[in-house]
């Protein structure tokens, strides 16, 4: 079946982000790897690899105007959560969680010309690190990661066929585990997360009034 993207499945790479960007030649390209040796998360954190994991990056040129690209991390997160199943929630802006534990995350980067969206998820992890978890209780086998990566890419590209104002705010709100919680953020912010703004910002009630946090401006959001 023909797809709207080029699929490249590899064994071990340094970073799927770099691989997908280097292989891009106009048509969206999805790189899915069995393992990364230099994977990283949002704000440059090193990505710890589970026993069986999704490690994928999609490079594409959005039709949306550049001033709407700040919604792409949230849209990427929704597509990832949908591919992983109903048990997975979204911690704003794009961490994938089951309960209080992190099961994956998204990293969306742009040079102003193209976007590279990275998706990592722990499918099976016999001995996870503190604060993380594997999605499944048994190893789903070597083909599962590629299938989930493809579902994510197809879901993301399909969502981007809508106009920027129809990016899926209601769907995101339904998945978002941050809303209704007291949170803190760097530097020295504190309040209660109450809503998602029309452009994807996190609306927070503070003692000094409401503020809107932007994913590109806030380093860390955590429970108070």
mmCIF file of C-alpha atoms in Angstrom:
data_model
loop_
_atom_site.group_PDB
_atom_site.id
_atom_site.type_symbol
_atom_site.label_atom_id
_atom_site.label_comp_id
_atom_site.label_asym_id
_atom_site.label_seq_id
_atom_site.Cartn_x
_atom_site.Cartn_y
_atom_site.Cartn_z
ATOM 1 C CA UNK A 1 0.000 0.000 0.000
ATOM 2 C CA UNK A 2 1.367 3.408 -0.945
ATOM 3 C CA UNK A 3 1.781 5.860 1.933
ATOM 4 C CA UNK A 4 2.219 9.611 2.197
ATOM 5 C CA UNK A 5 5.707 9.122 3.620
ATOM 6 C CA UNK A 6 8.886 7.137 3.067
ATOM 7 C CA UNK A 7 9.486 4.471 5.737
ATOM 8 C CA UNK A 8 13.045 3.562 6.686
ATOM 9 C CA UNK A 9 13.540 0.875 9.339
ATOM 10 C CA UNK A 10 17.048 0.544 10.738
ATOM 11 C CA UNK A 11 18.844 -1.330 13.512
ATOM 12 C CA UNK A 12 21.015 0.897 15.677
ATOM 13 C CA UNK A 13 21.532 4.613 14.989
ATOM 14 C CA UNK A 14 22.950 7.512 16.930
ATOM 15 C CA UNK A 15 19.757 9.554 16.719
ATOM 16 C CA UNK A 16 16.614 9.044 14.671
ATOM 17 C CA UNK A 17 16.233 12.839 14.646
ATOM 18 C CA UNK A 18 19.496 13.268 12.751
ATOM 19 C CA UNK A 19 18.847 10.274 10.506
ATOM 20 C CA UNK A 20 15.368 11.468 9.503
ATOM 21 C CA UNK A 21 16.581 15.005 8.814
ATOM 22 C CA UNK A 22 19.509 13.792 6.720
ATOM 23 C CA UNK A 23 17.310 11.509 4.631
ATOM 24 C CA UNK A 24 14.627 14.108 3.910
ATOM 25 C CA UNK A 25 14.348 15.143 0.251
ATOM 26 C CA UNK A 26 10.861 16.666 0.037
ATOM 27 C CA UNK A 27 8.488 13.812 0.852
ATOM 28 C CA UNK A 28 7.885 13.077 4.557
ATOM 29 C CA UNK A 29 10.323 10.463 5.823
ATOM 30 C CA UNK A 30 9.858 8.222 8.878
ATOM 31 C CA UNK A 31 12.915 6.583 10.438
ATOM 32 C CA UNK A 32 12.226 3.823 12.962
ATOM 33 C CA UNK A 33 15.145 2.250 14.849
ATOM 34 C CA UNK A 34 15.551 -0.738 17.119
ATOM 35 C CA UNK A 35 17.916 1.268 19.310
ATOM 36 C CA UNK A 36 19.503 4.718 19.608
ATOM 37 C CA UNK A 37 22.943 5.348 21.065
ATOM 38 C CA UNK A 38 22.537 9.119 21.320
ATOM 39 C CA UNK A 39 18.804 9.592 21.694
ATOM 40 C CA UNK A 40 17.611 12.634 23.598
ATOM 41 C CA UNK A 41 14.443 14.093 24.960
ATOM 42 C CA UNK A 42 13.043 17.576 25.387
ATOM 43 C CA UNK A 43 15.559 20.173 26.736
ATOM 44 C CA UNK A 44 18.434 17.888 25.721
ATOM 45 C CA UNK A 45 17.857 15.118 28.273
ATOM 46 C CA UNK A 46 19.416 11.748 27.450
ATOM 47 C CA UNK A 47 16.813 9.152 26.530
ATOM 48 C CA UNK A 48 17.116 5.880 28.479
ATOM 49 C CA UNK A 49 16.187 2.945 26.249
ATOM 50 C CA UNK A 50 13.774 0.251 27.474
ATOM 51 C CA UNK A 51 14.082 -3.447 26.603
ATOM 52 C CA UNK A 52 11.585 -2.952 23.789
ATOM 53 C CA UNK A 53 10.826 0.580 22.674
ATOM 54 C CA UNK A 54 9.594 2.824 19.911
ATOM 55 C CA UNK A 55 12.357 5.101 18.632
ATOM 56 C CA UNK A 56 11.162 6.996 15.573
ATOM 57 C CA UNK A 57 11.393 10.394 13.902
ATOM 58 C CA UNK A 58 9.323 11.939 11.126
ATOM 59 C CA UNK A 59 10.633 14.791 8.994
ATOM 60 C CA UNK A 60 8.088 16.816 7.033
ATOM 61 C CA UNK A 61 7.278 20.291 5.747
ATOM 62 C CA UNK A 62 3.976 21.440 7.293
ATOM 63 C CA UNK A 63 1.432 23.276 5.207
ATOM 64 C CA UNK A 64 0.564 25.345 8.279
ATOM 65 C CA UNK A 65 2.059 28.841 8.587
ATOM 66 C CA UNK A 66 5.176 28.960 10.754
ATOM 67 C CA UNK A 67 3.399 30.969 13.467
ATOM 68 C CA UNK A 68 1.161 27.920 14.082
ATOM 69 C CA UNK A 69 4.021 25.419 14.429
ATOM 70 C CA UNK A 70 4.022 25.795 18.229
ATOM 71 C CA UNK A 71 0.967 23.492 18.208
ATOM 72 C CA UNK A 72 2.906 20.681 16.547
ATOM 73 C CA UNK A 73 4.316 19.205 19.805
ATOM 74 C CA UNK A 74 0.781 18.814 21.135
ATOM 75 C CA UNK A 75 -0.540 17.348 17.882
ATOM 76 C CA UNK A 76 2.401 14.937 17.780
ATOM 77 C CA UNK A 77 1.615 13.920 21.336
ATOM 78 C CA UNK A 78 -2.029 13.236 20.529
ATOM 79 C CA UNK A 79 -1.059 11.058 17.577
ATOM 80 C CA UNK A 80 1.375 9.128 19.777
ATOM 81 C CA UNK A 81 -1.123 8.613 22.593
ATOM 82 C CA UNK A 82 -3.703 7.397 20.087
ATOM 83 C CA UNK A 83 -1.204 4.897 18.639
ATOM 84 C CA UNK A 84 -0.347 3.575 22.112
ATOM 85 C CA UNK A 85 -3.916 3.145 23.335
ATOM 86 C CA UNK A 86 -6.536 4.567 25.715
ATOM 87 C CA UNK A 87 -4.506 3.974 28.899
ATOM 88 C CA UNK A 88 -1.958 6.623 27.866
ATOM 89 C CA UNK A 89 -2.424 10.232 28.928
ATOM 90 C CA UNK A 90 -0.613 13.434 28.026
ATOM 91 C CA UNK A 91 1.300 15.511 30.535
ATOM 92 C CA UNK A 92 1.516 18.972 29.003
ATOM 93 C CA UNK A 93 2.969 19.590 26.543
ATOM 94 C CA UNK A 94 3.931 16.166 25.181
ATOM 95 C CA UNK A 95 5.012 13.619 27.786
ATOM 96 C CA UNK A 96 3.221 10.276 27.520
ATOM 97 C CA UNK A 97 2.156 8.887 30.886
ATOM 98 C CA UNK A 98 0.326 5.989 32.491
ATOM 99 C CA UNK A 99 -0.816 7.143 35.898
ATOM 100 C CA UNK A 100 2.105 9.032 37.416
ATOM 101 C CA UNK A 101 4.771 7.186 35.401
ATOM 102 C CA UNK A 102 6.281 8.276 32.123
ATOM 103 C CA UNK A 103 5.948 5.841 29.247
ATOM 104 C CA UNK A 104 7.287 8.048 26.470
ATOM 105 C CA UNK A 105 7.619 11.494 25.020
ATOM 106 C CA UNK A 106 7.957 13.649 21.932
ATOM 107 C CA UNK A 107 10.698 15.959 20.723
ATOM 108 C CA UNK A 108 9.741 18.405 17.967
ATOM 109 C CA UNK A 109 12.452 20.528 16.342
ATOM 110 C CA UNK A 110 12.458 22.927 13.409
ATOM 111 C CA UNK A 111 14.918 24.960 11.402
ATOM 112 C CA UNK A 112 12.159 27.141 9.952
ATOM 113 C CA UNK A 113 12.048 25.079 6.766
ATOM 114 C CA UNK A 114 11.128 21.590 7.939
ATOM 115 C CA UNK A 115 10.018 19.938 11.163
ATOM 116 C CA UNK A 116 11.536 16.821 12.717
ATOM 117 C CA UNK A 117 9.208 15.144 15.217
ATOM 118 C CA UNK A 118 10.705 12.409 17.383
ATOM 119 C CA UNK A 119 8.649 9.780 19.223
ATOM 120 C CA UNK A 120 9.990 7.514 21.953
ATOM 121 C CA UNK A 121 7.934 5.052 23.995
ATOM 122 C CA UNK A 122 8.719 2.216 26.394
ATOM 123 C CA UNK A 123 6.773 -0.821 25.223
ATOM 124 C CA UNK A 124 8.312 -3.399 27.569
ATOM 125 C CA UNK A 125 10.757 -2.775 30.400
ATOM 126 C CA UNK A 126 11.623 -5.534 32.816
ATOM 127 C CA UNK A 127 13.469 -3.231 35.235
ATOM 128 C CA UNK A 128 12.429 0.382 34.537
ATOM 129 C CA UNK A 129 14.142 3.372 36.084
ATOM 130 C CA UNK A 130 12.316 5.332 38.774
ATOM 131 C CA UNK A 131 9.439 7.415 37.414
ATOM 132 C CA UNK A 132 9.153 5.419 34.179
ATOM 133 C CA UNK A 133 7.229 2.321 33.116
ATOM 134 C CA UNK A 134 6.773 -0.041 30.207
ATOM 135 C CA UNK A 135 3.369 0.035 28.554
ATOM 136 C CA UNK A 136 3.041 -3.755 28.309
ATOM 137 C CA UNK A 137 3.602 -6.585 30.749
ATOM 138 C CA UNK A 138 5.197 -8.862 28.131
ATOM 139 C CA UNK A 139 7.582 -8.236 25.240
ATOM 140 C CA UNK A 140 5.422 -7.624 22.132
ATOM 141 C CA UNK A 141 8.207 -8.731 19.771
ATOM 142 C CA UNK A 142 10.410 -6.959 17.243
ATOM 143 C CA UNK A 143 7.670 -5.850 14.838
ATOM 144 C CA UNK A 144 5.540 -3.930 17.326
ATOM 145 C CA UNK A 145 7.667 -0.784 17.454
ATOM 146 C CA UNK A 146 7.603 -0.240 13.680
ATOM 147 C CA UNK A 147 3.831 -0.762 13.561
ATOM 148 C CA UNK A 148 3.215 1.768 16.332
ATOM 149 C CA UNK A 149 5.622 4.242 14.717
ATOM 150 C CA UNK A 150 3.707 3.955 11.447
ATOM 151 C CA UNK A 151 0.361 4.480 13.196
ATOM 152 C CA UNK A 152 1.813 7.571 14.874
ATOM 153 C CA UNK A 153 3.164 9.027 11.628
ATOM 154 C CA UNK A 154 -0.070 8.413 9.772
ATOM 155 C CA UNK A 155 -2.095 9.906 12.628
ATOM 156 C CA UNK A 156 0.114 12.981 12.807
ATOM 157 C CA UNK A 157 0.053 13.658 9.070
ATOM 158 C CA UNK A 158 -3.723 13.127 8.949
ATOM 159 C CA UNK A 159 -4.248 15.654 11.768
ATOM 160 C CA UNK A 160 -2.174 18.223 9.901
ATOM 161 C CA UNK A 161 -4.608 18.130 6.996
ATOM 162 C CA UNK A 162 -6.930 20.225 9.173
ATOM 163 C CA UNK A 163 -6.519 23.976 9.528
ATOM 164 C CA UNK A 164 -4.351 25.228 12.400
ATOM 165 C CA UNK A 165 -7.400 26.447 14.309
ATOM 166 C CA UNK A 166 -8.802 22.908 14.180
ATOM 167 C CA UNK A 167 -5.663 21.212 15.555
ATOM 168 C CA UNK A 168 -7.636 19.068 18.026
ATOM 169 C CA UNK A 169 -7.835 21.022 21.260
ATOM 170 C CA UNK A 170 -10.841 19.048 22.577
ATOM 171 C CA UNK A 171 -9.066 15.745 21.974
ATOM 172 C CA UNK A 172 -5.979 17.062 23.726
ATOM 173 C CA UNK A 173 -7.966 18.285 26.748
ATOM 174 C CA UNK A 174 -9.565 14.836 27.092
ATOM 175 C CA UNK A 175 -6.091 13.225 27.242
ATOM 176 C CA UNK A 176 -4.336 15.845 29.363
ATOM 177 C CA UNK A 177 -3.482 14.708 32.895
ATOM 178 C CA UNK A 178 -2.033 18.106 33.877
ATOM 179 C CA UNK A 179 -5.376 19.907 34.024
ATOM 180 C CA UNK A 180 -6.834 20.362 37.491
ATOM 181 C CA UNK A 181 -3.476 19.864 39.195
ATOM 182 C CA UNK A 182 -1.300 22.208 41.216
ATOM 183 C CA UNK A 183 1.978 22.585 39.338
ATOM 184 C CA UNK A 184 5.292 24.382 39.508
ATOM 185 C CA UNK A 185 7.546 25.408 36.653
ATOM 186 C CA UNK A 186 10.926 26.972 36.103
ATOM 187 C CA UNK A 187 11.760 29.616 37.025
ATOM 188 C CA UNK A 188 9.824 29.917 40.318
ATOM 189 C CA UNK A 189 6.307 29.578 38.965
ATOM 190 C CA UNK A 190 3.390 27.971 40.778
ATOM 191 C CA UNK A 191 -0.351 27.670 40.227
ATOM 192 C CA UNK A 192 -3.210 25.403 39.176
ATOM 193 C CA UNK A 193 -3.491 24.203 35.572
ATOM 194 C CA UNK A 194 -7.049 24.978 34.482
ATOM 195 C CA UNK A 195 -7.275 24.908 30.684
ATOM 196 C CA UNK A 196 -5.589 24.618 27.294
ATOM 197 C CA UNK A 197 -5.680 27.796 25.232
ATOM 198 C CA UNK A 198 -6.864 27.746 21.593
ATOM 199 C CA UNK A 199 -3.231 27.815 20.426
ATOM 200 C CA UNK A 200 -2.041 25.040 22.777
ATOM 201 C CA UNK A 201 -0.762 27.003 25.752
ATOM 202 C CA UNK A 202 -1.298 25.790 29.311
ATOM 203 C CA UNK A 203 -3.588 28.173 31.203
ATOM 204 C CA UNK A 204 -2.605 28.411 34.863
ATOM 205 C CA UNK A 205 -4.410 30.153 37.719
ATOM 206 C CA UNK A 206 -1.888 31.850 40.013
ATOM 207 C CA UNK A 207 -2.255 34.162 43.037
ATOM 208 C CA UNK A 208 -1.544 37.066 40.661
ATOM 209 C CA UNK A 209 -4.034 36.011 38.009
ATOM 210 C CA UNK A 210 -4.065 33.713 35.000
ATOM 211 C CA UNK A 211 -0.970 33.119 32.899
ATOM 212 C CA UNK A 212 -0.451 31.064 29.750
ATOM 213 C CA UNK A 213 2.637 28.858 29.540
ATOM 214 C CA UNK A 214 4.152 28.140 26.129
ATOM 215 C CA UNK A 215 5.931 24.861 25.419
ATOM 216 C CA UNK A 216 8.927 26.561 23.837
ATOM 217 C CA UNK A 217 9.423 28.913 26.785
ATOM 218 C CA UNK A 218 8.998 26.641 29.835
ATOM 219 C CA UNK A 219 11.704 24.152 30.740
ATOM 220 C CA UNK A 220 9.901 21.904 33.240
ATOM 221 C CA UNK A 221 6.334 21.541 34.499
ATOM 222 C CA UNK A 222 5.900 19.258 37.488
ATOM 223 C CA UNK A 223 3.246 18.454 40.132
ATOM 224 C CA UNK A 224 3.439 20.810 43.113
#
